[in-house]
mmCIF file of C-alpha atoms in Angstrom:
data_model
loop_
_atom_site.group_PDB
_atom_site.id
_atom_site.type_symbol
_atom_site.label_atom_id
_atom_site.label_comp_id
_atom_site.label_asym_id
_atom_site.label_seq_id
_atom_site.Cartn_x
_atom_site.Cartn_y
_atom_site.Cartn_z
ATOM 1 C CA MET D 1 210.279 170.820 304.479
ATOM 2 C CA LYS D 2 208.854 168.170 302.125
ATOM 3 C CA LYS D 3 212.295 166.562 301.882
ATOM 4 C CA ILE D 4 212.543 166.377 305.678
ATOM 5 C CA VAL D 5 209.134 164.690 305.992
ATOM 6 C CA LEU D 6 210.031 162.231 303.214
ATOM 7 C CA MET D 7 213.286 161.312 304.933
ATOM 8 C CA PHE D 8 211.499 160.680 308.232
ATOM 9 C CA VAL D 9 208.983 158.430 306.466
ATOM 10 C CA LEU D 10 211.762 156.437 304.789
ATOM 11 C CA ILE D 11 213.511 155.850 308.111
ATOM 12 C CA LEU D 12 210.291 154.699 309.766
ATOM 13 C CA PHE D 13 209.511 152.409 306.817
ATOM 14 C CA THR D 14 212.981 150.857 306.950
ATOM 15 C CA GLY D 15 212.619 150.197 310.667
ATOM 16 C CA ILE D 16 209.287 148.421 310.275
ATOM 17 C CA LEU D 17 210.653 146.105 307.557
ATOM 18 C CA SER D 18 213.700 145.089 309.614
ATOM 19 C CA ALA D 19 213.548 142.050 311.872
ATOM 20 C CA LYS D 20 214.974 143.916 314.863
ATOM 21 C CA SER D 21 214.825 147.670 314.734
ATOM 22 C CA ASP D 22 214.309 150.714 316.908
ATOM 23 C CA ILE D 23 213.479 154.376 316.449
ATOM 24 C CA GLN D 24 215.376 156.840 318.645
ATOM 25 C CA LEU D 25 214.375 160.441 319.302
ATOM 26 C CA THR D 26 216.820 162.862 320.877
ATOM 27 C CA LEU D 27 217.489 166.583 321.264
ATOM 28 C CA PRO D 28 221.250 167.088 321.759
ATOM 29 C CA LEU D 29 221.679 170.707 322.842
ATOM 30 C CA LEU D 30 225.392 171.065 323.607
ATOM 31 C CA SER D 31 228.777 169.737 322.633
ATOM 32 C CA PHE D 32 232.223 169.540 324.242
ATOM 33 C CA PHE D 33 235.825 170.013 323.116
ATOM 34 C CA ASN D 34 234.943 172.015 320.016
ATOM 35 C CA LYS D 35 237.917 172.505 317.705
ATOM 36 C CA THR D 36 237.326 174.566 314.563
ATOM 37 C CA MET D 37 239.916 175.447 311.910
ATOM 38 C CA ILE D 38 238.827 177.145 308.684
ATOM 39 C CA SER D 39 241.029 178.647 305.977
ATOM 40 C CA ALA D 40 239.433 180.937 303.407
ATOM 41 C CA GLU D 41 240.498 183.623 300.988
ATOM 42 C CA ASP D 42 242.301 186.264 303.095
ATOM 43 C CA TYR D 43 240.506 185.044 306.228
ATOM 44 C CA THR D 44 241.096 182.289 308.802
ATOM 45 C CA ILE D 45 239.206 180.960 311.834
ATOM 46 C CA ASN D 46 240.832 179.002 314.658
ATOM 47 C CA ASN D 47 238.547 178.465 317.643
ATOM 48 C CA ASN D 48 238.828 176.216 320.690
ATOM 49 C CA ASN D 49 235.758 176.014 322.935
ATOM 50 C CA LEU D 50 235.221 173.708 325.894
ATOM 51 C CA PHE D 51 231.503 173.549 325.128
ATOM 52 C CA ALA D 52 228.999 175.076 322.733
ATOM 53 C CA ILE D 53 225.205 175.322 322.820
ATOM 54 C CA PHE D 54 223.267 174.587 319.650
ATOM 55 C CA ASP D 55 220.320 176.765 318.691
ATOM 56 C CA SER D 56 218.319 173.784 317.426
ATOM 57 C CA ASN D 57 219.216 170.123 316.977
ATOM 58 C CA PHE D 58 216.566 167.405 316.609
ATOM 59 C CA ARG D 59 217.771 163.885 315.777
ATOM 60 C CA LEU D 60 215.904 160.806 314.553
ATOM 61 C CA LEU D 61 217.914 157.566 314.393
ATOM 62 C CA ASN D 62 217.044 154.028 313.361
ATOM 63 C CA GLN D 63 219.129 150.921 314.118
ATOM 64 C CA ASN D 64 218.519 147.650 312.288
ATOM 65 C CA TYR D 65 219.708 144.154 313.224
ATOM 66 C CA ILE D 66 218.675 141.200 311.089
ATOM 67 C CA ARG D 67 217.553 138.333 313.348
ATOM 68 C CA ASP D 68 220.146 137.727 316.100
ATOM 69 C CA ASN D 69 223.146 139.174 314.273
ATOM 70 C CA LYS D 70 225.478 141.408 316.263
ATOM 71 C CA ILE D 71 226.241 143.574 313.224
ATOM 72 C CA GLY D 72 223.613 145.665 311.480
ATOM 73 C CA PHE D 73 223.271 149.157 310.064
ATOM 74 C CA TYR D 74 221.852 152.535 311.083
ATOM 75 C CA GLU D 75 220.461 155.690 309.502
ATOM 76 C CA SER D 76 219.889 159.064 311.117
ATOM 77 C CA VAL D 77 218.475 162.452 310.149
ATOM 78 C CA THR D 78 219.220 165.591 312.164
ATOM 79 C CA ILE D 79 217.781 169.078 311.876
ATOM 80 C CA SER D 80 220.743 171.168 312.950
ATOM 81 C CA THR D 81 222.353 174.577 312.859
ATOM 82 C CA PRO D 82 226.082 175.214 312.500
ATOM 83 C CA ASN D 83 227.664 176.489 315.708
ATOM 84 C CA ILE D 84 230.034 178.770 313.789
ATOM 85 C CA ASP D 85 228.914 182.401 313.706
ATOM 86 C CA GLU D 86 230.727 183.161 310.460
ATOM 87 C CA ILE D 87 228.562 180.691 308.470
ATOM 88 C CA ASN D 88 225.452 182.412 307.147
ATOM 89 C CA SER D 89 223.081 179.418 307.363
ATOM 90 C CA PHE D 90 220.181 179.264 309.773
ATOM 91 C CA TRP D 91 219.488 175.535 309.673
ATOM 92 C CA GLY D 92 220.132 172.426 307.598
ATOM 93 C CA ILE D 93 219.721 168.667 307.403
ATOM 94 C CA LYS D 94 222.371 166.178 308.517
ATOM 95 C CA ILE D 95 222.151 162.624 307.137
ATOM 96 C CA ALA D 96 224.331 159.766 308.422
ATOM 97 C CA LEU D 97 224.431 156.026 307.775
ATOM 98 C CA GLY D 98 226.758 153.098 308.295
ATOM 99 C CA PRO D 99 227.334 149.855 310.227
ATOM 100 C CA SER D 100 226.056 149.301 313.770
ATOM 101 C CA VAL D 101 227.542 146.798 316.246
ATOM 102 C CA LYS D 102 226.191 145.293 319.478
ATOM 103 C CA MET D 103 229.192 145.263 321.819
ATOM 104 C CA LEU D 104 227.189 144.079 324.843
ATOM 105 C CA GLU D 105 223.689 142.605 325.078
ATOM 106 C CA SER D 106 221.736 141.694 328.223
ATOM 107 C CA ASN D 107 218.256 141.987 329.709
ATOM 108 C CA TYR D 108 219.163 145.248 331.433
ATOM 109 C CA VAL D 109 221.450 147.128 329.068
ATOM 110 C CA ASN D 110 222.684 147.014 325.477
ATOM 111 C CA LEU D 111 225.914 148.731 324.496
ATOM 112 C CA ASN D 112 225.876 149.668 320.799
ATOM 113 C CA ALA D 113 228.333 151.476 318.532
ATOM 114 C CA CYS D 114 227.613 153.117 315.173
ATOM 115 C CA LEU D 115 230.161 154.387 312.670
ATOM 116 C CA GLY D 116 229.509 156.097 309.380
ATOM 117 C CA PRO D 117 229.953 159.101 307.100
ATOM 118 C CA ASP D 118 227.597 162.064 307.330
ATOM 119 C CA ILE D 119 226.638 165.008 305.180
ATOM 120 C CA GLN D 120 225.057 168.293 306.255
ATOM 121 C CA ILE D 121 223.015 170.094 303.615
ATOM 122 C CA PHE D 122 222.450 173.853 303.876
ATOM 123 C CA GLU D 123 221.061 176.446 301.507
ATOM 124 C CA GLU D 124 224.515 177.706 300.497
ATOM 125 C CA GLY D 125 226.482 174.447 300.491
ATOM 126 C CA ILE D 126 227.334 171.212 302.272
ATOM 127 C CA ILE D 127 229.562 169.916 305.076
ATOM 128 C CA ILE D 128 230.984 166.361 304.907
ATOM 129 C CA GLY D 129 232.421 164.375 307.801
ATOM 130 C CA SER D 130 232.114 161.186 309.826
ATOM 131 C CA GLU D 131 230.766 160.208 313.230
ATOM 132 C CA ILE D 132 231.066 157.535 315.915
ATOM 133 C CA ASP D 133 228.003 157.025 318.111
ATOM 134 C CA ILE D 134 228.401 154.955 321.303
ATOM 135 C CA GLN D 135 225.268 154.426 323.374
ATOM 136 C CA ALA D 136 223.869 152.446 326.293
ATOM 137 C CA LYS D 137 220.247 151.360 325.913
ATOM 138 C CA PHE D 138 218.543 150.513 329.215
ATOM 139 C CA THR D 139 215.659 148.013 329.460
ATOM 140 C CA PRO D 140 216.248 146.950 325.834
ATOM 141 C CA LYS D 141 213.659 144.144 325.975
ATOM 142 C CA ARG D 142 210.800 146.547 326.674
ATOM 143 C CA ARG D 143 208.844 148.447 324.070
ATOM 144 C CA CYS D 144 210.333 151.772 325.222
ATOM 145 C CA SER D 145 213.878 152.338 326.463
ATOM 146 C CA PRO D 146 215.895 155.316 327.713
ATOM 147 C CA ILE D 147 219.311 155.809 326.105
ATOM 148 C CA VAL D 148 222.483 157.614 327.133
ATOM 149 C CA GLY D 149 225.177 158.129 324.520
ATOM 150 C CA VAL D 150 227.874 160.298 323.024
ATOM 151 C CA ILE D 151 228.696 161.225 319.422
ATOM 152 C CA CYS D 152 232.259 161.889 318.302
ATOM 153 C CA ASN D 153 232.048 164.009 315.156
ATOM 154 C CA ILE D 154 234.769 165.047 312.695
ATOM 155 C CA ASP D 155 233.922 167.307 309.742
ATOM 156 C CA PHE D 156 236.675 167.710 307.151
ATOM 157 C CA TYR D 157 235.087 169.397 304.102
ATOM 158 C CA SER D 158 232.792 172.376 303.568
ATOM 159 C CA SER D 159 231.569 174.245 300.508
ATOM 160 C CA LEU D 160 229.811 176.861 302.654
ATOM 161 C CA PRO D 161 231.119 180.417 302.279
ATOM 162 C CA ILE D 162 232.434 182.255 305.339
ATOM 163 C CA TYR D 163 231.181 185.749 306.176
ATOM 164 C CA GLU D 164 233.587 188.171 307.873
ATOM 165 C CA SER D 165 232.085 191.104 309.770
ATOM 166 C CA VAL D 166 233.979 194.304 308.948
ATOM 167 C CA ILE D 167 233.358 197.668 310.669
ATOM 168 C CA LYS D 168 233.364 200.508 308.150
ATOM 169 C CA GLU D 169 233.104 204.257 308.405
ATOM 170 C CA LYS D 170 230.678 206.479 306.519
ATOM 171 C CA THR D 171 230.826 210.293 306.478
ATOM 172 C CA GLU D 172 227.950 212.442 305.277
ATOM 173 C CA GLU D 173 227.753 216.189 304.780
ATOM 174 C CA TYR D 174 224.678 218.235 305.612
ATOM 175 C CA ARG D 175 223.858 221.945 305.846
ATOM 176 C CA TYR D 176 222.081 223.709 308.708
ATOM 177 C CA GLU D 177 221.554 227.489 308.890
ATOM 178 C CA ASN D 178 224.166 228.146 306.229
ATOM 179 C CA GLN D 179 226.673 225.997 308.099
ATOM 180 C CA ILE D 180 228.172 222.785 306.739
ATOM 181 C CA TYR D 181 228.459 219.857 309.148
ATOM 182 C CA LEU D 182 230.065 216.466 308.768
ATOM 183 C CA TYR D 183 228.361 213.442 310.308
ATOM 184 C CA THR D 184 230.385 210.226 310.729
ATOM 185 C CA ASP D 185 228.749 206.867 311.366
ATOM 186 C CA TRP D 186 230.055 203.321 311.681
ATOM 187 C CA TYR D 187 228.315 200.253 310.333
ATOM 188 C CA VAL D 188 228.978 196.530 309.921
ATOM 189 C CA GLU D 189 229.386 195.007 306.478
ATOM 190 C CA TYR D 190 229.778 191.282 305.798
ATOM 191 C CA GLU D 191 232.438 190.175 303.343
ATOM 192 C CA LYS D 192 232.023 186.762 301.743
ATOM 193 C CA HIS D 193 234.995 184.366 301.533
ATOM 194 C CA LYS D 194 235.290 181.015 299.768
ATOM 195 C CA THR D 195 236.261 178.176 302.124
ATOM 196 C CA GLN D 196 239.502 176.419 301.194
ATOM 197 C CA LYS D 197 240.190 174.149 304.197
ATOM 198 C CA TYR D 198 237.735 173.037 306.875
ATOM 199 C CA PHE D 199 238.047 171.007 310.096
ATOM 200 C CA HIS D 200 235.570 170.717 312.972
ATOM 201 C CA PHE D 201 235.774 168.230 315.865
ATOM 202 C CA TYR D 202 233.422 167.894 318.832
ATOM 203 C CA LEU D 203 231.917 165.429 321.323
ATOM 204 C CA GLN D 204 228.146 165.530 321.749
ATOM 205 C CA PRO D 205 226.572 163.710 324.733
ATOM 206 C CA TYR D 206 222.845 163.051 324.594
ATOM 207 C CA ILE D 207 219.843 161.426 326.256
ATOM 208 C CA ALA D 208 217.402 159.717 323.908
ATOM 209 C CA PHE D 209 214.017 157.998 323.972
ATOM 210 C CA CYS D 210 213.787 154.707 322.069
ATOM 211 C CA ILE D 211 210.814 152.781 320.672
ATOM 212 C CA ASN D 212 211.660 149.128 319.928
ATOM 213 C CA LEU D 213 209.803 147.863 316.871
ATOM 214 C CA TYR D 214 210.230 144.128 317.577
#
């Protein structure tokens, strides 16, 4: 938790020092066109979902443009959970950074694009990928602006182990009134596999709230 707070403070500090900067708060809850392919030891996952709902996903993003330049840079921190049931991680931190470009700028709307690598840090490992963030900022000249955007995310490496749920049988013997009885029960056991290949693609639309710091 201390690392999360420190990262938020660093992003806010960077935004204040920049000539033109903004802080964006968003809560993206769902994603579309999920494609997941994972190869592990004696276990594979190949899922295609039209949409998926995240358990928790809070995102803080900062865009920086020096003076009137059209090209700047961005940083973002996301508290997220993996939307793959076989990964035994409740939540983690996603950090992304890279260049940011103003494709359109007017008094009513700004169209921005961000591109950069990202890393997700969990208790049992990391996930590495890249993202493209395209957004439309309305009323950009005001102190506060609503934003509509979409993130295209591609993850291509993971050191997280995969847990396979296996149903097993257990038989116990007990005696009652000089009679022997057998009692059979079924239970779920999770087998851990080391990830060898990892690929995850999805589109994540969002609505954000922006505070312009200039």
